[in-house]
Structures are given as C-alpha cells and as structure tokens.
Amino acid sequence: MRKITFIITCLFFSVSCFAGSISGGEIIYDYLGLGTRPNSAKYRITLRIFLNVNTPNAEMPTGAVLGIFDNYNDTRISGSPFAASRVNISPVPVKNSVKCITTPPSALNFQVGEYVVEVELLYNARGYTVAYQGVNRETSFENIIGIQYDGRNSPPGGGSTFTCTIPGAIVVPGRYNNSARFNTTIENICKSSSLSYDFSATDPDGDSLVYYFAEAYNGDKAVDLYSSPPANPPYKSVNYKSGYSGTAPLGIYARIDSRTGLITGTAPPFTGNYVVGVIIYEFRHDTLLSFHRKDITIIVSSCTIIEAALQKTYLNCKDYTFYFSNLVFPPGILTYDWYFGDGNHSTASEPIYTYGSSGTYTLKLIINKGLACEDSAIAEVKVYPGFTPDFEALGTCKDFPVQFNDKSTAAYGVINKWTWDFGDGGTAIFQNPTHTYSVAKDYTVMLAVTSSVGCWATSTKILRIDNKPAFIMSPKDTLICNVDTLRIAAIGTGTAVWSPNYNISDVNSQNPLVSPDITTIYKVSLTDAFGCRGIDSIKVRVVDRVTQSGDYDTTICRTDTIKLRLSSDAIYFTWTPNDGSLNNTLVKHPMAYPLVNTTYKVVGKISNKCYAENSITVKPIPYPNAIADDVSICLGQSAQLHASGGSIYNWSPNIFLSNANIPDPLVIKPTSGVKYKLTVRDILGCPKPVQKIVTIHVIQIKADAGPRDTAVVLGQPLQLNATGGNDYVWLSNNSWLSNIQINNPVAFPLDDIEYIVKVTNATGCFAYDSISVKLYKLVPGIYVPNAFTPNGDSRNDYFKPIGLGIKSLDLFRVYNRVGQLVYNSTDLRRGWDGSFGGQKLDPGTFVWVAEGTDYNNKKIKRSGTVILIRL
C-alpha cells in the first residue's frame, strides 16, 4: 500500500503542472483473462483524454489517477485509486463531411492521450464503476455554466468526470465482457447549418449498441484544479443553460440515431464550445449488459455550409398549397431548381406551390445546378386536404357516464387512430368512449385523430359538468294576470315531472300550459337518459291588473338625450310615436332625443287582456350660442373682443384681459398669441353652457436689411436686398440709391453710410433694420495680412483674405516651407486656424496664393507670405 501511495503522489505532482483544459474523455476496459486469485479476472483499463491543442497553454498530462468502485454500495475497492501511465499521444482525425463551406473555420487541432493500467478484479454480483475526475474542462461553453464546489469557483465548464461500467455476475453469468469504444474522429460544424456528426462506436464482442444523448458529469468533487483521486459515485451532471439539456445538448433541433450513433438535424445558431455526452446501452441476446459513456467538446464555427436541406416529409391536410424553402440560408447559393413531383418546376428561392390533386409526391431541390457547390435534397410531399377533427359529448352530470362520439371527417384515407384527453387525467384510445367525472366544473376535452394517409389534427372543446342535467327554465320567474294562460318549459333532454298539479295542462310534458289564479311556484324534475336528475322551478306571480305610472312632463336642452322613466309591473311595452326620436320603442325605459315638443305614449302589457296606458311630454329648449371671432393685431397693440349669444360670459385664461366676465373685454398688449376659451350660459332657456375657442393672433414682423456690415470700393455698385414684409421704404438721406421704395435697390455710395429700411406687412405691422456700408477709395483687390495669432482669444485667430470690390474668391491656398498644401478654400468668410490634419502647426512662415474676380469681372491674382505666431 505504501508503494501505491508513493506512485500516486508522484503522479499528482506531475499532473498538477498541467495547465491545459480537457476537451472530453472516455474510459475503455478489455478482459485479459483469469486473475491470480480465485474467482478473479484481469482487465486493462484505458483512459482516453481529448485535448484542444489550440487552447492557451494546452498540454497533455503525463499521467492520470483512476478510481474503481463496487457497484453494490459505491465503495472504493482495495488498492484503488490506481495510477495510469500515459502510453500514447496521437492527433484526432478530422472528418470533412461537406465539400462547400463559406468562411471556412480555423483548422481543428485535437489530440487524444491514452493512459493505461492493468488491474485484477474479483468476480462479484453487480460489477464495478471505473472513474476519472478533475476540474480542468474547457473554460467557456455555450450550453453549460460553472458550479461551486468546496466553497471555490470552478472554471465555467464545471470540471469533468469520465466513467465506465464493468458488469457483474447478475448480467454476465459465466462470461466476462469487453467494453464498447467510440470512434475518435471530429468534424467541422457550422452554426445554423445541417448537422451530421458521427458518434458511433464498435464492440469487440459483437454486442448490440443503442445510443442516447446523456448528461455530461462535472468535476465538483475533485479537490485540486487539475487531477485528483475521484470521489465515490454517484456523480452530478454539469449545469445546462436554458434551451439545452443532457438529452438536447445541441438544442431541440439536433437528434441522435439510437441505432447508428449519427447526430443529425440543425446545428445551434451560436458559435462556441458545446459539451455533448452520449451513453451506449450494450445488449447481448436482449439482455442489458452495461452502460458506456463519452463526452467531448464540439466546436460550432461561424462558417456556413452551402447545401440543400429539406424536411423529411411535408404534409398538408387542409388544402393543396405548400410553402417550400431551403432549411438553411447560406451565402453562395446562386440558383434554385425545385421539382414538385408532378411535372412542374420552379426557380424561385422560396416557392409557394399549389398541387392540382391529392396524393403523395417526391419533391426535389437542386441548388447551384451545373455550378460549383451543387447539392440536392429530396422529400416526400403528402397532399390530403379535407381532414376535419370534431366530436360531441352527450351527458353533463358528475358521477354519471358521458358519451363521447367522434364526428371527424377525412376526404382521403380513413381515420384509424383516436386519442382522447378528458381534461381530468383520464384518457381513451377508442372511437366513441364513455367517461365519468367526479367533480362538477368545466373540463377541457381534446380529441386527437390520425388518418391512414398520415393526417393528424386535434379538436378541443370546453365541457361543463354539473350536478344536474343541462336544461333551461323558460321563462324565468314571471308575472301574469288572473285571466291569462302561460306556457312554461324545461328546455333540455330528458323526462320531466311537474308539481304541483294545479291548473297545469300536463305534469309530464316538458312545456305545459298553466293558468293559476293565485301566485304559484311550479317545480320540475328532469331526468336524462343516463339517470341524472335535476330540479328547478318557475315562480308565476298572479295579479288582477297592470300597475303603471309615469305621467310627468320634463324639459331638456335641444339635441340632448333623456331616459323616459316608467314605473310599471308590465312585461311588454310599446311607445309611440315611432318617429325616430326613440332608440327603442319596445323597452321599459327608452332613450328619447326629440327636437320639438313631443308627447310619448306607452302601453304596458302583461298580455293582450291585461294592460295599462300612460304618456310623458318632453319639451326641448335651444342651447345658448357662443358667437365670437378671432382677432389679429400687431405686437404692442391691444385688441377688443366681442361675444354674443347668451346671458352670462366667461373668458379663460384670465391673462391680458381687462375683465374676464363681460362679453367685450379688452386684450391689453399681449406679448404673444393667446387662445381664449369662451363659455356662454343662458338664464332664460337651456342652462347648460356652450364653449368656443377664440384666438388672438399677435403678428410680429421682422425686418432684415441684409448683412449687418459690408464694404465696397469707390464706383462698385452694391445690391441691397431687404426681406420680411410686403412694402419697403429706405429712409437714409443722400442715399445714392436707385429706388427708395423697393426691397432691392442698387446703391452707389460715395462715402461711408448707414442704410435704414422700414418694412411693412399686409396687416400694417412694420419694423426697421439697417446695414452699414464702409467705402474704401481703393482699387478692387485681395488684401491679405502678413501675420496671425491663433490662440483662441477671438482676435486675429484666423488667416483669411479681405476682398474689396471682389465678386468671388476663386482660389486661396496656404503651403508650408516644403511646398505641402496645408489649407485650401474659396470662401471669403472662412479662414485658416493654423492647423493641418487635426494637429496645430508650429510657428513659422507660410506661403499663400490667392485668385479672385472683381465686380467688373476682372481676374486678380496675388501671392505672399504669412507668419504664424503662437503666444
């Protein structure tokens, strides 16, 4: 025992130097023959560890620690744990299952290391579990999350545990077994593309293998970050993220073939690492021998497979129309060719096709026909419309059987399968079953039917289960006169018995006639075909006449509506006149909206022999009228409001008003437009108020004489252009203007001058503006300063030309000392700020050139130097 402990300790220190991350693993055992002890056998245990070489610091461990446990009580056997030596490292073959991939993924680079130890095990009843455990799984996954163990955080993968099961005498009497072993190939997988990943295995004994997805085990019982003696079974599953599980590690659209181990379907839509675990059930002559497990990291890349992919079967049981599309949408598909199996063809990418008749057709899709990356897929199309599920339920009582009858129809084939869900946990698979409910309430009943041509659909209905049969009393409690005869009824299915037998035509009829002369309660007992019985009653109140009153007159505002209130014990009512001013002439309290004085008469009846008459007069009075007009004024003026149409007036809001409670208040110099709400009341007619919005428009004219300051040279005409109104007058003395009563006169100033313009609009509002003109007694030219100081003090910060008598600046460029262009513009208003390429230039001398056109269309060219000064 000391020797074993020493070996494990040395191995531990060797493995603890391993900084890489395990990508998966599997444990295999092989029977080597009888052991040296009685009733024992020798086994070779092989641990396979898979490693993604592309991960940071990836390095295969030099050894591994294996534990063996008795399956009877999950205890560690004598001599365990065992040190397994690494005997081999080899690359994992990459299987390329597709020929055309867009944006190919990085090359997969996996290694598999094999660690071997030989052990001698006693032949026991339940066999053994062999385990390897560590927390060094890949560090980032899309389908699982990390865990906590011993108070410490593991990497996101949550660690790993790999196991295998050696069967005992219970399942392998008299013979020893060799485990199955998975193939070691890996494959490129592209997100959202069709999936085909080989997870198959072989068995040395020729046993039958059945494959299922299974939970991968975490390493939460491990005690160090790399490798340690494994803890006793059972082992915990890794934690799966939402949308994934042990039975769906790649999502709901990926599945594994239980016979072949081939994973097919659609890959996940997100790139990254996915832990996939598979368990093999090993059978020999229909006897389950053992379980064998493997999990590995599958990498999903952002590539896309250029392929044709269809559903296995398309089925339509409603009509003849199908919507077809390729199940994946990669770039690189240039053409589509659809063959619908009936001789027709389409080149649409997503055709909508209607078949001409029912039947089963073979659909074929070819993408990129005759081109690179051509691919095809076929599918079965079943067209069998006219399939309608339906059923009825007879009986509604608890503790009594309810008969369910299938009423589904199929235009093609026959309905040959029924599945009933009665809503209380009960089910049936017969066509017309019965079911008994024990609680009175609503149940959701569903029938699923399947036809011989593959159609499947459901029908769902709400079934009310009560304590008595479903029937309705007609009428409800009612009133008759002592001279009348009334028909009463228990509307439902069953046998009726009425009581008392007093002035009733037939106590065994479901709808007898009664003619009581005093108030009587008639009870009925109704028994349905299943023996369920219910009791209900109708109270017939008897009077000798109709009691009715409502003779009062009323006044309303014209166009208003009023409810005519009548006190009456009658059952039926008729109002006149039927002139459209009543919403309903046959109800007790109709709504009336007369426009003229109207007398409404009403006849209230219990029967044609028993009735009463009354009348109500309604007088409509006109509403007051709110009359007032909007007003427009100039800014700074006051306005007079004028209202009429009533007796009492109110204006709101109470701003700028001389008095808010008179019809003609003064609005005193409002500073902006105001909307007043005028409320008018009348003390002589209708007391209800009417309202109107009255707007005060305050017009503010803005005069604009053009740029505030400008400069010209002697003899240069200056075009003025004022805006803002309809009429213009220039007020400057000695103005040198071509016309002082237009908005755009031409000026020929002989000296400095300020031009003032008065601008008037159509309503008479006016305003003033001015423009100052500086006259230079110079020839037209481009004048440029010889220095500037761009320091942000708003003085001399920009270097720009001054154009006197210049109509346009055609070119202005600045160069540094090596001839590099640092500034270029044709805008006289802009200037250079001393920077180039976003960086401030150092002080120095720069060369400039300028070209322009003066007001006489003469070209002017100038050049010189400027000094950039930094203060």
PDB file of N, CA and C in Angstrom, residues 573-649:
ATOM      1  N   PHE A 573     -93.805  46.363 -23.610  1.00  0.00           N
ATOM      2  CA  PHE A 573     -94.061  47.792 -23.712  1.00  0.00           C
ATOM      3  C   PHE A 573     -94.027  48.211 -25.181  1.00  0.00           C
ATOM      4  N   THR A 574     -94.920  49.194 -25.499  1.00  0.00           N
ATOM      5  CA  THR A 574     -94.923  49.781 -26.841  1.00  0.00           C
ATOM      6  C   THR A 574     -95.062  51.286 -26.697  1.00  0.00           C
ATOM      7  N   TRP A 575     -94.063  52.054 -27.250  1.00  0.00           N
ATOM      8  CA  TRP A 575     -94.068  53.517 -27.173  1.00  0.00           C
ATOM      9  C   TRP A 575     -94.389  54.078 -28.559  1.00  0.00           C
ATOM     10  N   THR A 576     -95.126  55.179 -28.534  1.00  0.00           N
ATOM     11  CA  THR A 576     -95.398  55.955 -29.751  1.00  0.00           C
ATOM     12  C   THR A 576     -95.216  57.431 -29.428  1.00  0.00           C
ATOM     13  N   PRO A 577     -94.904  58.291 -30.431  1.00  0.00           N
ATOM     14  CA  PRO A 577     -94.810  57.952 -31.856  1.00  0.00           C
ATOM     15  C   PRO A 577     -93.482  57.284 -32.182  1.00  0.00           C
ATOM     16  N   ASN A 578     -93.498  56.473 -33.203  1.00  0.00           N
ATOM     17  CA  ASN A 578     -92.285  55.805 -33.681  1.00  0.00           C
ATOM     18  C   ASN A 578     -91.681  56.663 -34.797  1.00  0.00           C
ATOM     19  N   ASP A 579     -91.199  57.876 -34.408  1.00  0.00           N
ATOM     20  CA  ASP A 579     -90.732  58.859 -35.386  1.00  0.00           C
ATOM     21  C   ASP A 579     -89.203  58.960 -35.451  1.00  0.00           C
ATOM     22  N   GLY A 580     -88.513  58.039 -34.838  1.00  0.00           N
ATOM     23  CA  GLY A 580     -87.053  58.056 -34.854  1.00  0.00           C
ATOM     24  C   GLY A 580     -86.423  58.770 -33.690  1.00  0.00           C
ATOM     25  N   SER A 581     -87.223  59.400 -32.832  1.00  0.00           N
ATOM     26  CA  SER A 581     -86.661  60.119 -31.683  1.00  0.00           C
ATOM     27  C   SER A 581     -86.493  59.223 -30.468  1.00  0.00           C
ATOM     28  N   LEU A 582     -86.862  57.934 -30.577  1.00  0.00           N
ATOM     29  CA  LEU A 582     -86.647  56.962 -29.505  1.00  0.00           C
ATOM     30  C   LEU A 582     -85.655  55.910 -29.991  1.00  0.00           C
ATOM     31  N   ASN A 583     -84.721  55.521 -29.120  1.00  0.00           N
ATOM     32  CA  ASN A 583     -83.746  54.497 -29.535  1.00  0.00           C
ATOM     33  C   ASN A 583     -84.373  53.116 -29.599  1.00  0.00           C
ATOM     34  N   ASN A 584     -85.465  52.884 -28.850  1.00  0.00           N
ATOM     35  CA  ASN A 584     -86.142  51.588 -28.864  1.00  0.00           C
ATOM     36  C   ASN A 584     -87.571  51.809 -28.371  1.00  0.00           C
ATOM     37  N   THR A 585     -88.550  51.409 -29.161  1.00  0.00           N
ATOM     38  CA  THR A 585     -89.958  51.630 -28.784  1.00  0.00           C
ATOM     39  C   THR A 585     -90.548  50.458 -28.034  1.00  0.00           C
ATOM     40  N   LEU A 586     -89.727  49.403 -27.743  1.00  0.00           N
ATOM     41  CA  LEU A 586     -90.271  48.194 -27.127  1.00  0.00           C
ATOM     42  C   LEU A 586     -89.644  47.884 -25.780  1.00  0.00           C
ATOM     43  N   VAL A 587     -88.958  48.865 -25.158  1.00  0.00           N
ATOM     44  CA  VAL A 587     -88.356  48.643 -23.848  1.00  0.00           C
ATOM     45  C   VAL A 587     -89.046  49.509 -22.811  1.00  0.00           C
ATOM     46  N   LYS A 588     -88.795  49.214 -21.556  1.00  0.00           N
ATOM     47  CA  LYS A 588     -89.466  49.924 -20.466  1.00  0.00           C
ATOM     48  C   LYS A 588     -88.954  51.360 -20.352  1.00  0.00           C
ATOM     49  N   HIS A 589     -87.676  51.560 -20.498  1.00  0.00           N
ATOM     50  CA  HIS A 589     -87.074  52.893 -20.316  1.00  0.00           C
ATOM     51  C   HIS A 589     -86.295  53.272 -21.569  1.00  0.00           C
ATOM     52  N   PRO A 590     -86.940  53.734 -22.640  1.00  0.00           N
ATOM     53  CA  PRO A 590     -86.209  54.104 -23.844  1.00  0.00           C
ATOM     54  C   PRO A 590     -85.497  55.440 -23.665  1.00  0.00           C
ATOM     55  N   MET A 591     -84.495  55.692 -24.525  1.00  0.00           N
ATOM     56  CA  MET A 591     -83.814  56.978 -24.579  1.00  0.00           C
ATOM     57  C   MET A 591     -84.492  57.829 -25.651  1.00  0.00           C
ATOM     58  N   ALA A 592     -84.863  59.080 -25.271  1.00  0.00           N
ATOM     59  CA  ALA A 592     -85.565  59.981 -26.195  1.00  0.00           C
ATOM     60  C   ALA A 592     -84.688  61.189 -26.497  1.00  0.00           C
ATOM     61  N   TYR A 593     -84.720  61.658 -27.751  1.00  0.00           N
ATOM     62  CA  TYR A 593     -83.975  62.854 -28.163  1.00  0.00           C
ATOM     63  C   TYR A 593     -84.814  63.636 -29.173  1.00  0.00           C
ATOM     64  N   PRO A 594     -85.949  64.208 -28.730  1.00  0.00           N
ATOM     65  CA  PRO A 594     -86.814  64.985 -29.626  1.00  0.00           C
ATOM     66  C   PRO A 594     -86.205  66.362 -29.903  1.00  0.00           C
ATOM     67  N   LEU A 595     -86.532  66.920 -31.084  1.00  0.00           N
ATOM     68  CA  LEU A 595     -86.107  68.273 -31.428  1.00  0.00           C
ATOM     69  C   LEU A 595     -87.242  69.272 -31.296  1.00  0.00           C
ATOM     70  N   VAL A 596     -88.445  68.761 -31.139  1.00  0.00           N
ATOM     71  CA  VAL A 596     -89.629  69.607 -30.922  1.00  0.00           C
ATOM     72  C   VAL A 596     -90.413  69.017 -29.758  1.00  0.00           C
ATOM     73  N   ASN A 597     -91.369  69.803 -29.220  1.00  0.00           N
ATOM     74  CA  ASN A 597     -92.202  69.302 -28.129  1.00  0.00           C
ATOM     75  C   ASN A 597     -92.910  68.023 -28.582  1.00  0.00           C
ATOM     76  N   THR A 598     -92.751  66.946 -27.777  1.00  0.00           N
ATOM     77  CA  THR A 598     -93.302  65.649 -28.169  1.00  0.00           C
ATOM     78  C   THR A 598     -93.937  64.973 -26.952  1.00  0.00           C
ATOM     79  N   THR A 599     -95.148  64.403 -27.161  1.00  0.00           N
ATOM     80  CA  THR A 599     -95.811  63.608 -26.133  1.00  0.00           C
ATOM     81  C   THR A 599     -95.671  62.143 -26.505  1.00  0.00           C
ATOM     82  N   TYR A 600     -95.004  61.395 -25.620  1.00  0.00           N
ATOM     83  CA  TYR A 600     -94.792  59.969 -25.852  1.00  0.00           C
ATOM     84  C   TYR A 600     -95.826  59.171 -25.071  1.00  0.00           C
ATOM     85  N   LYS A 601     -96.514  58.266 -25.772  1.00  0.00           N
ATOM     86  CA  LYS A 601     -97.494  57.393 -25.134  1.00  0.00           C
ATOM     87  C   LYS A 601     -96.933  55.983 -25.046  1.00  0.00           C
ATOM     88  N   VAL A 602     -97.256  55.292 -23.939  1.00  0.00           N
ATOM     89  CA  VAL A 602     -96.755  53.949 -23.726  1.00  0.00           C
ATOM     90  C   VAL A 602     -97.907  53.040 -23.293  1.00  0.00           C
ATOM     91  N   VAL A 603     -97.931  51.836 -23.871  1.00  0.00           N
ATOM     92  CA  VAL A 603     -98.854  50.788 -23.453  1.00  0.00           C
ATOM     93  C   VAL A 603     -98.018  49.692 -22.820  1.00  0.00           C
ATOM     94  N   GLY A 604     -98.255  49.409 -21.510  1.00  0.00           N
ATOM     95  CA  GLY A 604     -97.578  48.333 -20.816  1.00  0.00           C
ATOM     96  C   GLY A 604     -98.495  47.144 -20.671  1.00  0.00           C
ATOM     97  N   LYS A 605     -98.032  45.953 -21.138  1.00  0.00           N
ATOM     98  CA  LYS A 605     -98.877  44.770 -21.171  1.00  0.00           C
ATOM     99  C   LYS A 605     -98.272  43.637 -20.357  1.00  0.00           C
ATOM    100  N   ILE A 606     -99.137  42.892 -19.741  1.00  0.00           N
ATOM    101  CA  ILE A 606     -98.799  41.537 -19.303  1.00  0.00           C
ATOM    102  C   ILE A 606     -99.287  40.544 -20.348  1.00  0.00           C
ATOM    103  N   SER A 607    -100.444  40.819 -20.917  1.00  0.00           N
ATOM    104  CA  SER A 607    -100.989  40.060 -22.030  1.00  0.00           C
ATOM    105  C   SER A 607    -101.924  40.993 -22.798  1.00  0.00           C
ATOM    106  N   ASN A 608    -102.490  40.462 -23.879  1.00  0.00           N
ATOM    107  CA  ASN A 608    -103.418  41.288 -24.647  1.00  0.00           C
ATOM    108  C   ASN A 608    -104.668  41.624 -23.856  1.00  0.00           C
ATOM    109  N   LYS A 609    -104.939  40.841 -22.807  1.00  0.00           N
ATOM    110  CA  LYS A 609    -106.126  41.075 -21.978  1.00  0.00           C
ATOM    111  C   LYS A 609    -105.820  41.952 -20.778  1.00  0.00           C
ATOM    112  N   CYS A 610    -104.554  42.209 -20.509  1.00  0.00           N
ATOM    113  CA  CYS A 610    -104.175  42.876 -19.262  1.00  0.00           C
ATOM    114  C   CYS A 610    -103.095  43.902 -19.579  1.00  0.00           C
ATOM    115  N   TYR A 611    -103.476  45.199 -19.571  1.00  0.00           N
ATOM    116  CA  TYR A 611    -102.521  46.234 -19.947  1.00  0.00           C
ATOM    117  C   TYR A 611    -102.922  47.571 -19.327  1.00  0.00           C
ATOM    118  N   ALA A 612    -102.018  48.605 -19.446  1.00  0.00           N
ATOM    119  CA  ALA A 612    -102.267  49.964 -18.954  1.00  0.00           C
ATOM    120  C   ALA A 612    -101.601  50.949 -19.890  1.00  0.00           C
ATOM    121  N   GLU A 613    -102.060  52.221 -19.892  1.00  0.00           N
ATOM    122  CA  GLU A 613    -101.535  53.254 -20.780  1.00  0.00           C
ATOM    123  C   GLU A 613    -101.137  54.486 -19.990  1.00  0.00           C
ATOM    124  N   ASN A 614    -100.072  55.170 -20.460  1.00  0.00           N
ATOM    125  CA  ASN A 614     -99.595  56.419 -19.861  1.00  0.00           C
ATOM    126  C   ASN A 614     -98.935  57.271 -20.935  1.00  0.00           C
ATOM    127  N   SER A 615     -98.565  58.528 -20.595  1.00  0.00           N
ATOM    128  CA  SER A 615     -97.861  59.404 -21.529  1.00  0.00           C
ATOM    129  C   SER A 615     -96.899  60.320 -20.786  1.00  0.00           C
ATOM    130  N   ILE A 616     -95.860  60.762 -21.494  1.00  0.00           N
ATOM    131  CA  ILE A 616     -94.855  61.694 -20.968  1.00  0.00           C
ATOM    132  C   ILE A 616     -94.550  62.708 -22.067  1.00  0.00           C
ATOM    133  N   THR A 617     -94.572  64.009 -21.719  1.00  0.00           N
ATOM    134  CA  THR A 617     -94.277  65.073 -22.674  1.00  0.00           C
ATOM    135  C   THR A 617     -92.881  65.615 -22.407  1.00  0.00           C
ATOM    136  N   VAL A 618     -92.108  65.740 -23.484  1.00  0.00           N
ATOM    137  CA  VAL A 618     -90.732  66.242 -23.396  1.00  0.00           C
ATOM    138  C   VAL A 618     -90.636  67.512 -24.227  1.00  0.00           C
ATOM    139  N   LYS A 619     -90.161  68.615 -23.594  1.00  0.00           N
ATOM    140  CA  LYS A 619     -90.039  69.902 -24.267  1.00  0.00           C
ATOM    141  C   LYS A 619     -88.556  70.240 -24.437  1.00  0.00           C
ATOM    142  N   PRO A 620     -88.019  70.284 -25.670  1.00  0.00           N
ATOM    143  CA  PRO A 620     -86.618  70.683 -25.885  1.00  0.00           C
ATOM    144  C   PRO A 620     -86.472  72.196 -26.000  1.00  0.00           C
ATOM    145  N   ILE A 621     -85.459  72.767 -25.334  1.00  0.00           N
ATOM    146  CA  ILE A 621     -85.176  74.208 -25.345  1.00  0.00           C
ATOM    147  C   ILE A 621     -83.792  74.391 -25.974  1.00  0.00           C
ATOM    148  N   PRO A 622     -83.646  75.391 -26.881  1.00  0.00           N
ATOM    149  CA  PRO A 622     -82.356  75.554 -27.569  1.00  0.00           C
ATOM    150  C   PRO A 622     -81.209  75.867 -26.603  1.00  0.00           C
ATOM    151  N   TYR A 623     -80.029  75.401 -26.955  1.00  0.00           N
ATOM    152  CA  TYR A 623     -78.798  75.765 -26.250  1.00  0.00           C
ATOM    153  C   TYR A 623     -78.501  77.245 -26.507  1.00  0.00           C
ATOM    154  N   PRO A 624     -77.778  77.913 -25.610  1.00  0.00           N
ATOM    155  CA  PRO A 624     -77.267  79.245 -25.942  1.00  0.00           C
ATOM    156  C   PRO A 624     -76.246  79.117 -27.077  1.00  0.00           C
ATOM    157  N   ASN A 625     -75.863  80.258 -27.660  1.00  0.00           N
ATOM    158  CA  ASN A 625     -74.933  80.243 -28.784  1.00  0.00           C
ATOM    159  C   ASN A 625     -73.705  81.078 -28.436  1.00  0.00           C
ATOM    160  N   ALA A 626     -72.532  80.509 -28.613  1.00  0.00           N
ATOM    161  CA  ALA A 626     -71.288  81.245 -28.350  1.00  0.00           C
ATOM    162  C   ALA A 626     -70.794  81.832 -29.666  1.00  0.00           C
ATOM    163  N   ILE A 627     -70.899  83.162 -29.789  1.00  0.00           N
ATOM    164  CA  ILE A 627     -70.531  83.836 -31.025  1.00  0.00           C
ATOM    165  C   ILE A 627     -69.370  84.782 -30.737  1.00  0.00           C
ATOM    166  N   ALA A 628     -68.262  84.589 -31.404  1.00  0.00           N
ATOM    167  CA  ALA A 628     -67.097  85.471 -31.263  1.00  0.00           C
ATOM    168  C   ALA A 628     -66.133  85.149 -32.391  1.00  0.00           C
ATOM    169  N   ASP A 629     -65.360  86.152 -32.811  1.00  0.00           N
ATOM    170  CA  ASP A 629     -64.431  85.975 -33.917  1.00  0.00           C
ATOM    171  C   ASP A 629     -62.993  86.076 -33.431  1.00  0.00           C
ATOM    172  N   ASP A 630     -62.099  85.422 -34.169  1.00  0.00           N
ATOM    173  CA  ASP A 630     -60.671  85.565 -33.906  1.00  0.00           C
ATOM    174  C   ASP A 630     -60.231  86.980 -34.288  1.00  0.00           C
ATOM    175  N   VAL A 631     -59.121  87.444 -33.663  1.00  0.00           N
ATOM    176  CA  VAL A 631     -58.619  88.796 -33.891  1.00  0.00           C
ATOM    177  C   VAL A 631     -57.120  88.721 -34.166  1.00  0.00           C
ATOM    178  N   SER A 632     -56.659  89.517 -35.153  1.00  0.00           N
ATOM    179  CA  SER A 632     -55.233  89.623 -35.443  1.00  0.00           C
ATOM    180  C   SER A 632     -54.768  91.043 -35.164  1.00  0.00           C
ATOM    181  N   ILE A 633     -53.659  91.197 -34.412  1.00  0.00           N
ATOM    182  CA  ILE A 633     -53.103  92.515 -34.083  1.00  0.00           C
ATOM    183  C   ILE A 633     -51.594  92.458 -34.225  1.00  0.00           C
ATOM    184  N   CYS A 634     -50.978  93.657 -34.295  1.00  0.00           N
ATOM    185  CA  CYS A 634     -49.524  93.745 -34.322  1.00  0.00           C
ATOM    186  C   CYS A 634     -48.994  93.693 -32.900  1.00  0.00           C
ATOM    187  N   LEU A 635     -47.753  93.202 -32.758  1.00  0.00           N
ATOM    188  CA  LEU A 635     -47.116  93.168 -31.457  1.00  0.00           C
ATOM    189  C   LEU A 635     -47.055  94.580 -30.874  1.00  0.00           C
ATOM    190  N   GLY A 636     -47.491  94.710 -29.581  1.00  0.00           N
ATOM    191  CA  GLY A 636     -47.510  96.010 -28.909  1.00  0.00           C
ATOM    192  C   GLY A 636     -48.861  96.695 -28.963  1.00  0.00           C
ATOM    193  N   GLN A 637     -49.825  96.170 -29.761  1.00  0.00           N
ATOM    194  CA  GLN A 637     -51.165  96.739 -29.818  1.00  0.00           C
ATOM    195  C   GLN A 637     -52.108  95.994 -28.886  1.00  0.00           C
ATOM    196  N   SER A 638     -53.283  96.570 -28.628  1.00  0.00           N
ATOM    197  CA  SER A 638     -54.348  95.952 -27.846  1.00  0.00           C
ATOM    198  C   SER A 638     -55.486  95.585 -28.791  1.00  0.00           C
ATOM    199  N   ALA A 639     -56.368  94.660 -28.333  1.00  0.00           N
ATOM    200  CA  ALA A 639     -57.462  94.180 -29.178  1.00  0.00           C
ATOM    201  C   ALA A 639     -58.755  94.166 -28.383  1.00  0.00           C
ATOM    202  N   GLN A 640     -59.878  94.400 -29.062  1.00  0.00           N
ATOM    203  CA  GLN A 640     -61.200  94.365 -28.451  1.00  0.00           C
ATOM    204  C   GLN A 640     -61.891  93.071 -28.860  1.00  0.00           C
ATOM    205  N   LEU A 641     -62.324  92.261 -27.840  1.00  0.00           N
ATOM    206  CA  LEU A 641     -63.074  91.037 -28.114  1.00  0.00           C
ATOM    207  C   LEU A 641     -64.559  91.352 -28.097  1.00  0.00           C
ATOM    208  N   HIS A 642     -65.366  90.623 -28.871  1.00  0.00           N
ATOM    209  CA  HIS A 642     -66.814  90.818 -28.940  1.00  0.00           C
ATOM    210  C   HIS A 642     -67.488  89.460 -28.930  1.00  0.00           C
ATOM    211  N   ALA A 643     -68.335  89.173 -27.922  1.00  0.00           N
ATOM    212  CA  ALA A 643     -69.069  87.910 -27.806  1.00  0.00           C
ATOM    213  C   ALA A 643     -70.560  88.191 -27.684  1.00  0.00           C
ATOM    214  N   SER A 644     -71.374  87.229 -28.155  1.00  0.00           N
ATOM    215  CA  SER A 644     -72.830  87.332 -28.049  1.00  0.00           C
ATOM    216  C   SER A 644     -73.414  85.927 -28.067  1.00  0.00           C
ATOM    217  N   GLY A 645     -74.765  85.826 -27.882  1.00  0.00           N
ATOM    218  CA  GLY A 645     -75.442  84.540 -27.958  1.00  0.00           C
ATOM    219  C   GLY A 645     -75.971  84.023 -26.646  1.00  0.00           C
ATOM    220  N   GLY A 646     -75.757  84.726 -25.510  1.00  0.00           N
ATOM    221  CA  GLY A 646     -76.244  84.236 -24.233  1.00  0.00           C
ATOM    222  C   GLY A 646     -76.422  85.355 -23.247  1.00  0.00           C
ATOM    223  N   SER A 647     -76.458  84.981 -21.955  1.00  0.00           N
ATOM    224  CA  SER A 647     -76.672  85.966 -20.890  1.00  0.00           C
ATOM    225  C   SER A 647     -75.442  86.132 -19.999  1.00  0.00           C
ATOM    226  N   ILE A 648     -74.669  85.075 -19.839  1.00  0.00           N
ATOM    227  CA  ILE A 648     -73.512  85.098 -18.938  1.00  0.00           C
ATOM    228  C   ILE A 648     -72.297  84.676 -19.754  1.00  0.00           C
ATOM    229  N   TYR A 649     -71.149  85.421 -19.564  1.00  0.00           N
ATOM    230  CA  TYR A 649     -69.955  85.162 -20.354  1.00  0.00           C
ATOM    231  C   TYR A 649     -68.745  85.007 -19.434  1.00  0.00           C
TER     232      TYR A 649
END
